[in-house]
Amino acid sequence: MKIQIAFTASRRPEAQEALERLTKRYGQCPEAEAEVVVALGGDGAMLDAMRRRFDDHKPVYGMNRGTVGFLMNDFEEDDLFERIDKASKATLLPLRMVATDVHGEHFERLAINEVSLFRQTAQSTKLRIRVDERERMNELTCDGIMVATPAGSTAYNLSAHGPILPIGANLMALTPVSSFRPRRWRGALLRHDAKVEFEIVEPNRRPVSAAADNQEVRDIAHVRVMEDRSKPLTMLFDPGHALDERILREQFAF
């Protein structure tokens, strides 16, 4: 069965070479007219392709021409139509970040992996944390903190020693980065529909940036994070390599 495919690729030479070969073999369709988008590269290329799907909700099938490629299928040129037709679907819900900077300007961004806050200078940041409008921590001194989705739990969240969350767990991970006080706090697991607020203590003296994946806003004073159910995304995986299986395998890796 022939499928209308829009190929997209990162700038890596391996991805660009694959793009040239695959478009010659399977054709190239504009993203607006395609049934499926095929992303070539690493996880960054997959996330870029997924961000363009917030409005049209078209499925994205990734093939690894990058380094890690946790979100990608193995690269293979043959039988692409058949692989896409037999692929398993994983539905992801992004996080919406609403950030207010020290000048009172508001910024809204969507994140597939995580919303993260980081200190901008050598000084640690101090944060006040509320969950569902109830204060849970009066002051956290740290290098940063993040709210991660299940899909993003194996990315930077895992590097910061946060928990791995199975797809469909209906949870978010709240994970500190280099927590100083309280020193032994390791974070929290939150319901997927929780509304998380961060208030920056002394934002002018201790400047902080916020990022929805790689979309950064600097000099922030306040951030709200919540799940956005109006922007579902669909990823396609080869049978036996679905995202929930990859996440499960990652929990037993060492």
XYZ file of C-alpha atoms in Angstrom:
254
model
C 0.000 0.000 0.000
C 1.477 3.327 -1.033
C 1.486 6.077 1.599
C 2.003 9.783 1.032
C 5.184 10.548 3.021
C 6.866 13.816 3.917
C 10.525 13.169 4.743
C 12.401 15.534 7.048
C 16.018 15.236 8.216
C 18.540 16.777 10.551
C 21.691 18.426 9.190
C 23.873 15.428 10.006
C 25.538 14.059 6.837
C 24.120 10.575 7.501
C 20.596 12.002 7.740
C 20.985 14.104 4.606
C 22.309 11.119 2.630
C 19.358 9.025 3.811
C 16.964 11.807 2.870
C 18.295 11.889 -0.685
C 18.075 8.109 -1.146
C 14.636 7.700 0.413
C 12.989 10.568 -1.460
C 14.253 9.140 -4.736
C 12.841 5.739 -3.857
C 9.534 6.664 -2.176
C 8.860 10.205 -3.357
C 8.514 13.409 -1.361
C 5.208 14.973 -0.351
C 4.709 18.400 1.302
C 3.979 18.043 5.024
C 0.579 19.704 4.566
C -0.478 16.959 2.131
C 1.279 13.954 3.699
C -0.366 11.081 5.549
C 2.782 10.373 7.583
C 5.927 12.354 8.388
C 9.194 10.388 8.457
C 11.967 11.991 10.511
C 15.605 11.074 9.841
C 18.306 11.815 12.404
C 18.423 11.557 16.182
C 15.946 12.357 18.910
C 16.360 16.075 18.206
C 15.109 15.577 14.646
C 12.171 13.583 15.987
C 11.239 16.306 18.462
C 11.486 18.986 15.762
C 9.155 16.983 13.502
C 6.754 16.352 16.391
C 6.540 20.047 17.331
C 5.191 20.818 13.861
C 2.368 18.331 14.500
C 0.654 20.232 17.316
C -1.957 21.547 14.876
C -2.338 18.815 12.242
C -1.758 15.800 14.587
C -0.200 13.714 11.804
C 1.748 10.622 12.922
C 5.541 10.704 12.861
C 7.747 7.694 12.130
C 11.407 8.195 12.974
C 14.487 6.364 11.693
C 17.795 6.687 13.482
C 20.536 8.511 11.610
C 21.844 10.188 14.781
C 23.610 9.186 17.985
C 21.182 7.939 20.649
C 17.878 7.713 18.800
C 15.806 6.531 21.748
C 12.652 7.811 20.039
C 13.625 6.387 16.645
C 13.209 3.107 14.791
C 16.203 1.324 13.286
C 17.202 2.653 9.896
C 16.314 0.413 6.959
C 15.605 1.529 3.407
C 13.511 -1.466 2.326
C 9.756 -2.010 2.794
C 9.066 1.414 4.302
C 5.374 1.478 3.319
C 4.847 -1.929 4.949
C 6.725 -0.926 8.113
C 4.625 2.203 8.526
C 1.405 0.274 7.896
C 2.269 -2.291 10.613
C 3.682 0.225 13.120
C 2.347 0.548 16.668
C 1.050 3.925 17.823
C 2.078 5.826 20.946
C 0.051 8.894 21.915
C 1.905 11.648 23.775
C 0.498 14.696 25.529
C 2.783 17.731 25.791
C 3.299 20.089 28.699
C 2.303 23.732 28.443
C 4.712 26.199 30.056
C 3.467 29.680 30.957
C 6.439 31.798 32.069
C 6.475 35.387 33.318
C 9.759 37.267 33.279
C 10.957 39.959 35.694
C 9.493 42.646 33.387
C 6.007 41.128 33.548
C 6.021 39.733 29.999
C 4.292 36.359 29.489
C 5.545 33.498 27.315
C 3.741 30.256 26.416
C 5.572 27.236 25.029
C 4.837 23.526 24.554
C 7.230 20.767 25.634
C 7.270 17.113 24.593
C 10.046 15.993 26.975
C 10.268 18.418 29.867
C 9.939 21.941 31.198
C 13.136 22.851 33.038
C 14.418 25.772 35.095
C 18.129 26.559 35.461
C 20.297 29.122 37.196
C 21.828 31.671 34.791
C 24.849 32.595 36.923
C 27.247 30.943 39.344
C 24.752 31.509 42.152
C 22.293 28.728 42.908
C 18.612 29.404 42.371
C 15.962 29.519 45.072
C 12.467 28.345 44.199
C 9.081 28.147 45.875
C 6.961 25.205 44.674
C 3.172 24.916 44.562
C 1.162 21.962 43.284
C -2.525 22.524 42.521
C -2.332 25.939 44.233
C -1.034 24.445 47.487
C 2.483 25.296 48.640
C 4.579 22.147 48.872
C 8.041 23.620 49.402
C 8.739 27.092 50.733
C 12.297 27.226 49.415
C 14.399 24.869 47.321
C 18.037 25.810 46.740
C 19.391 24.049 43.662
C 20.941 24.399 40.216
C 17.556 23.745 38.585
C 14.424 21.647 38.450
C 12.253 20.024 35.777
C 8.811 18.582 35.140
C 9.141 15.606 32.771
C 6.580 13.640 30.760
C 6.804 9.827 30.520
C 8.353 10.215 27.043
C 10.881 12.685 28.453
C 11.618 10.715 31.599
C 14.451 8.840 29.851
C 16.057 12.062 28.594
C 17.508 14.811 30.812
C 15.296 13.679 33.690
C 17.129 10.351 33.807
C 20.516 12.092 33.724
C 19.418 14.072 36.800
C 18.577 10.754 38.558
C 14.844 11.170 38.078
C 12.497 8.174 37.740
C 11.668 6.431 34.469
C 7.930 6.609 33.804
C 6.079 4.063 31.635
C 3.960 5.463 28.804
C 0.361 5.557 30.005
C 1.350 5.863 33.668
C -0.610 9.151 33.991
C 2.270 10.647 35.943
C 4.786 13.481 35.676
C 8.222 13.510 37.286
C 9.273 16.542 39.339
C 13.052 16.257 39.540
C 15.594 18.673 41.076
C 19.040 19.288 39.602
C 21.841 19.353 42.216
C 19.565 20.011 45.151
C 21.462 21.748 47.975
C 18.714 22.466 50.514
C 16.819 20.358 51.351
C 19.867 18.270 50.507
C 18.225 14.867 50.423
C 15.100 15.779 48.466
C 14.989 13.678 45.292
C 11.804 15.018 43.731
C 8.230 13.798 43.479
C 5.808 11.889 41.272
C 2.751 13.928 40.345
C -0.558 13.126 38.709
C -0.570 13.855 34.993
C -3.210 16.580 35.482
C -1.409 18.363 38.323
C -0.701 22.073 37.919
C 2.821 22.958 39.047
C 3.978 26.483 39.862
C 7.488 27.754 40.486
C 8.071 31.162 42.041
C 11.636 32.446 41.774
C 12.965 33.831 45.058
C 15.131 36.919 44.392
C 14.811 36.684 40.586
C 16.913 39.802 39.959
C 19.728 38.745 42.254
C 19.622 35.068 41.252
C 18.464 35.047 37.590
C 16.821 31.895 36.257
C 15.917 30.682 32.772
C 13.058 28.345 31.824
C 12.954 26.030 28.828
C 10.220 23.972 27.198
C 12.469 21.332 25.634
C 14.974 23.615 23.852
C 12.804 26.774 23.752
C 14.358 29.046 26.367
C 13.027 32.124 28.178
C 15.463 34.055 30.373
C 15.156 36.143 33.536
C 11.926 34.580 34.687
C 10.009 35.312 37.895
C 7.217 32.721 37.752
C 6.411 29.549 35.782
C 3.273 27.405 35.526
C 3.362 23.910 34.016
C 0.397 21.718 33.108
C -0.542 18.954 30.676
C -2.177 20.101 27.435
C -4.711 17.486 26.329
C -5.753 19.547 23.298
C -2.448 18.844 21.492
C -2.066 15.033 21.264
C 0.861 13.703 19.260
C 1.252 10.294 17.621
C 4.547 8.452 17.200
C 4.903 5.226 15.177
C 7.151 2.314 16.190
C 8.030 -0.995 14.564
C 6.389 -4.028 16.228
C 8.436 -5.135 19.226
C 10.132 -1.744 19.512
C 7.262 0.331 20.913
C 8.064 3.210 23.225
C 6.632 1.505 26.310
C 8.886 -1.509 25.652
C 11.931 0.739 25.259
C 11.147 2.512 28.506
C 10.766 -0.824 30.289
C 14.118 -2.058 28.913
C 15.794 1.156 30.023
C 14.816 0.452 33.643
C 16.866 -2.737 33.551
C 19.888 -1.201 31.795
C 23.108 -0.684 33.722
